[in-house]
CSV table of C-alpha atoms in Angstrom, one decimal:
chain,number,residue,atom,x,y,z
F,1,MET,CA,110.4,77.9,105.1
F,2,ALA,CA,110.6,78.6,108.8
F,3,GLN,CA,110.1,82.0,110.5
F,4,TYR,CA,112.5,83.4,113.0
F,5,LEU,CA,112.5,86.2,115.5
F,6,LEU,CA,115.7,88.2,115.5
F,7,SER,CA,115.6,90.2,118.8
F,8,VAL,CA,117.8,93.2,119.0
F,9,HIS,CA,119.0,93.7,122.6
F,10,THR,CA,120.6,96.8,124.0
F,11,GLY,CA,122.6,97.1,127.2
F,12,PRO,CA,124.4,99.6,129.3
F,13,ALA,CA,126.0,102.5,127.5
F,14,ASP,CA,128.8,101.3,125.2
F,15,PRO,CA,130.6,104.0,123.3
F,16,THR,CA,131.1,101.6,120.4
F,17,ALA,CA,127.5,100.5,120.2
F,18,VAL,CA,124.6,102.1,118.4
F,19,ASP,CA,120.9,102.0,119.4
F,20,PRO,CA,118.6,101.8,116.4
F,21,ALA,CA,115.6,102.1,118.6
F,22,GLY,CA,116.8,105.4,120.0
F,23,ALA,CA,116.1,104.2,123.6
F,24,GLY,CA,118.7,106.5,124.9
F,25,GLU,CA,121.1,104.0,126.6
F,26,THR,CA,123.6,104.1,123.8
F,27,PRO,CA,124.6,106.8,121.4
F,28,ALA,CA,122.4,107.5,118.4
F,29,MET,CA,123.3,105.6,115.2
F,30,GLU,CA,125.9,107.3,113.0
F,31,PRO,CA,124.4,108.3,109.6
F,32,GLU,CA,126.8,105.9,107.8
F,33,ARG,CA,125.8,102.9,109.9
F,34,PHE,CA,122.2,103.8,109.7
F,35,GLY,CA,122.5,103.8,105.9
F,36,GLU,CA,124.1,100.3,106.1
F,37,LEU,CA,121.2,99.2,108.2
F,38,LEU,CA,118.6,100.5,105.7
F,39,ALA,CA,120.5,98.9,102.8
F,40,MET,CA,120.5,95.6,104.6
F,41,GLU,CA,116.8,95.9,105.3
F,42,GLU,CA,116.1,96.5,101.6
F,43,GLU,CA,118.2,93.5,100.8
F,44,MET,CA,116.2,91.4,103.3
F,45,LYS,CA,113.0,92.6,101.6
F,46,SER,CA,114.2,92.0,98.0
F,47,SER,CA,115.3,88.5,98.9
F,48,GLY,CA,111.9,87.7,100.4
F,49,ALA,CA,113.4,87.1,103.9
F,50,TRP,CA,111.9,90.2,105.6
F,51,LEU,CA,108.4,89.7,106.9
F,52,PHE,CA,108.1,92.5,109.6
F,53,SER,CA,110.3,94.6,111.8
F,54,GLY,CA,109.9,97.1,114.5
F,55,LYS,CA,112.1,99.4,116.7
F,56,LEU,CA,110.8,100.0,120.2
F,57,THR,CA,110.9,102.9,122.6
F,58,GLY,CA,112.8,102.6,125.8
F,59,PRO,CA,111.6,100.4,128.7
F,60,GLU,CA,110.9,103.5,130.8
F,61,VAL,CA,107.7,104.1,128.8
F,62,ALA,CA,106.5,100.5,129.1
F,63,THR,CA,103.2,99.5,130.8
F,64,VAL,CA,102.9,96.0,132.3
F,65,VAL,CA,99.5,94.3,132.4
F,66,ARG,CA,99.2,91.4,134.9
F,67,ALA,CA,96.3,89.2,135.9
F,68,SER,CA,96.4,88.0,139.5
F,69,ALA,CA,95.3,84.6,140.6
F,70,GLY,CA,92.0,86.2,141.9
F,71,GLY,CA,91.2,87.5,138.4
F,72,GLU,CA,92.1,91.1,139.1
F,73,VAL,CA,94.0,92.8,136.3
F,74,LEU,CA,96.7,95.3,137.4
F,75,THR,CA,98.7,97.7,135.2
F,76,THR,CA,102.0,99.2,136.3
F,77,ASP,CA,104.3,101.7,134.7
F,78,GLY,CA,107.8,100.7,133.7
F,79,PRO,CA,109.5,97.5,132.4
F,80,PHE,CA,108.4,94.0,133.4
F,81,VAL,CA,111.9,93.2,134.7
F,82,GLU,CA,114.4,95.7,136.0
F,83,SER,CA,117.4,95.0,133.8
F,84,LYS,CA,120.4,96.7,132.2
F,85,GLU,CA,119.5,95.0,129.0
F,86,HIS,CA,116.2,95.3,127.2
F,87,LEU,CA,114.5,94.5,123.9
F,88,ALA,CA,115.2,97.4,121.5
F,89,GLY,CA,113.7,96.1,118.4
F,90,PHE,CA,113.2,93.0,116.2
F,91,TYR,CA,112.9,91.5,112.8
F,92,ILE,CA,110.7,88.6,111.7
F,93,VAL,CA,112.4,86.8,108.9
F,94,GLU,CA,111.8,83.7,106.8
F,95,ALA,CA,114.7,81.4,106.1
F,96,ASP,CA,115.2,77.8,104.9
F,97,ASP,CA,116.8,76.9,108.2
F,98,LEU,CA,118.6,78.3,111.3
F,99,ASP,CA,121.8,78.9,109.3
F,100,GLY,CA,119.9,81.2,106.9
F,101,ALA,CA,118.4,83.2,109.8
F,102,LEU,CA,121.9,83.4,111.4
F,103,VAL,CA,123.3,85.1,108.3
F,104,TRP,CA,120.9,88.0,108.8
F,105,ALA,CA,121.5,88.1,112.5
F,106,ARG,CA,125.3,88.3,112.0
F,107,ARG,CA,124.9,91.1,109.5
F,108,THR,CA,122.6,93.0,111.8
F,109,SER,CA,124.8,92.6,114.8
F,110,ALA,CA,127.9,93.8,112.8
F,111,ILE,CA,126.1,97.0,111.8
F,112,ILE,CA,124.5,98.0,115.1
F,113,GLY,CA,127.0,96.6,117.5
F,114,GLN,CA,124.5,94.9,119.7
F,115,PRO,CA,123.6,91.2,120.4
F,116,ILE,CA,120.9,89.5,118.4
F,117,GLU,CA,119.0,86.6,119.8
F,118,VAL,CA,117.6,84.2,117.1
F,119,ARG,CA,114.6,82.1,117.9
F,120,PRO,CA,112.3,80.0,115.6
F,121,PHE,CA,108.6,80.5,115.8
F,122,TRP,CA,106.7,77.4,117.1
F,123,ASP,CA,105.7,75.3,114.2
F,124,THR,CA,102.0,74.6,114.7
F,125,LYS,CA,101.9,72.5,111.5
F,126,ALA,CA,104.2,69.8,112.9
């Protein structure tokens, strides 16, 4: 089975969207929808698809670490890229194929009202 990253992205305030990460750019998740999300996550776990997930704080509390060509390491406050969209959270799932991962992505997007980017992990065994 392959492993996939389901990235939850959040964008500018959208009154119909919810932000499971609580990053503050969209309204807090309604209790009913949060319950749907928890139920879906339990289904992911019971099916064996769920490997790990995380909800992130907002980009305003990010710290960027960057090595320069001269070997100096710099740290700066704030997001790596100034953007209206940012990574709000993620799931790592296991599925037979991309279609299986897309099933979980569609369900997640329908519940939270945000785009989900699906990417396979690099197969180091190939």
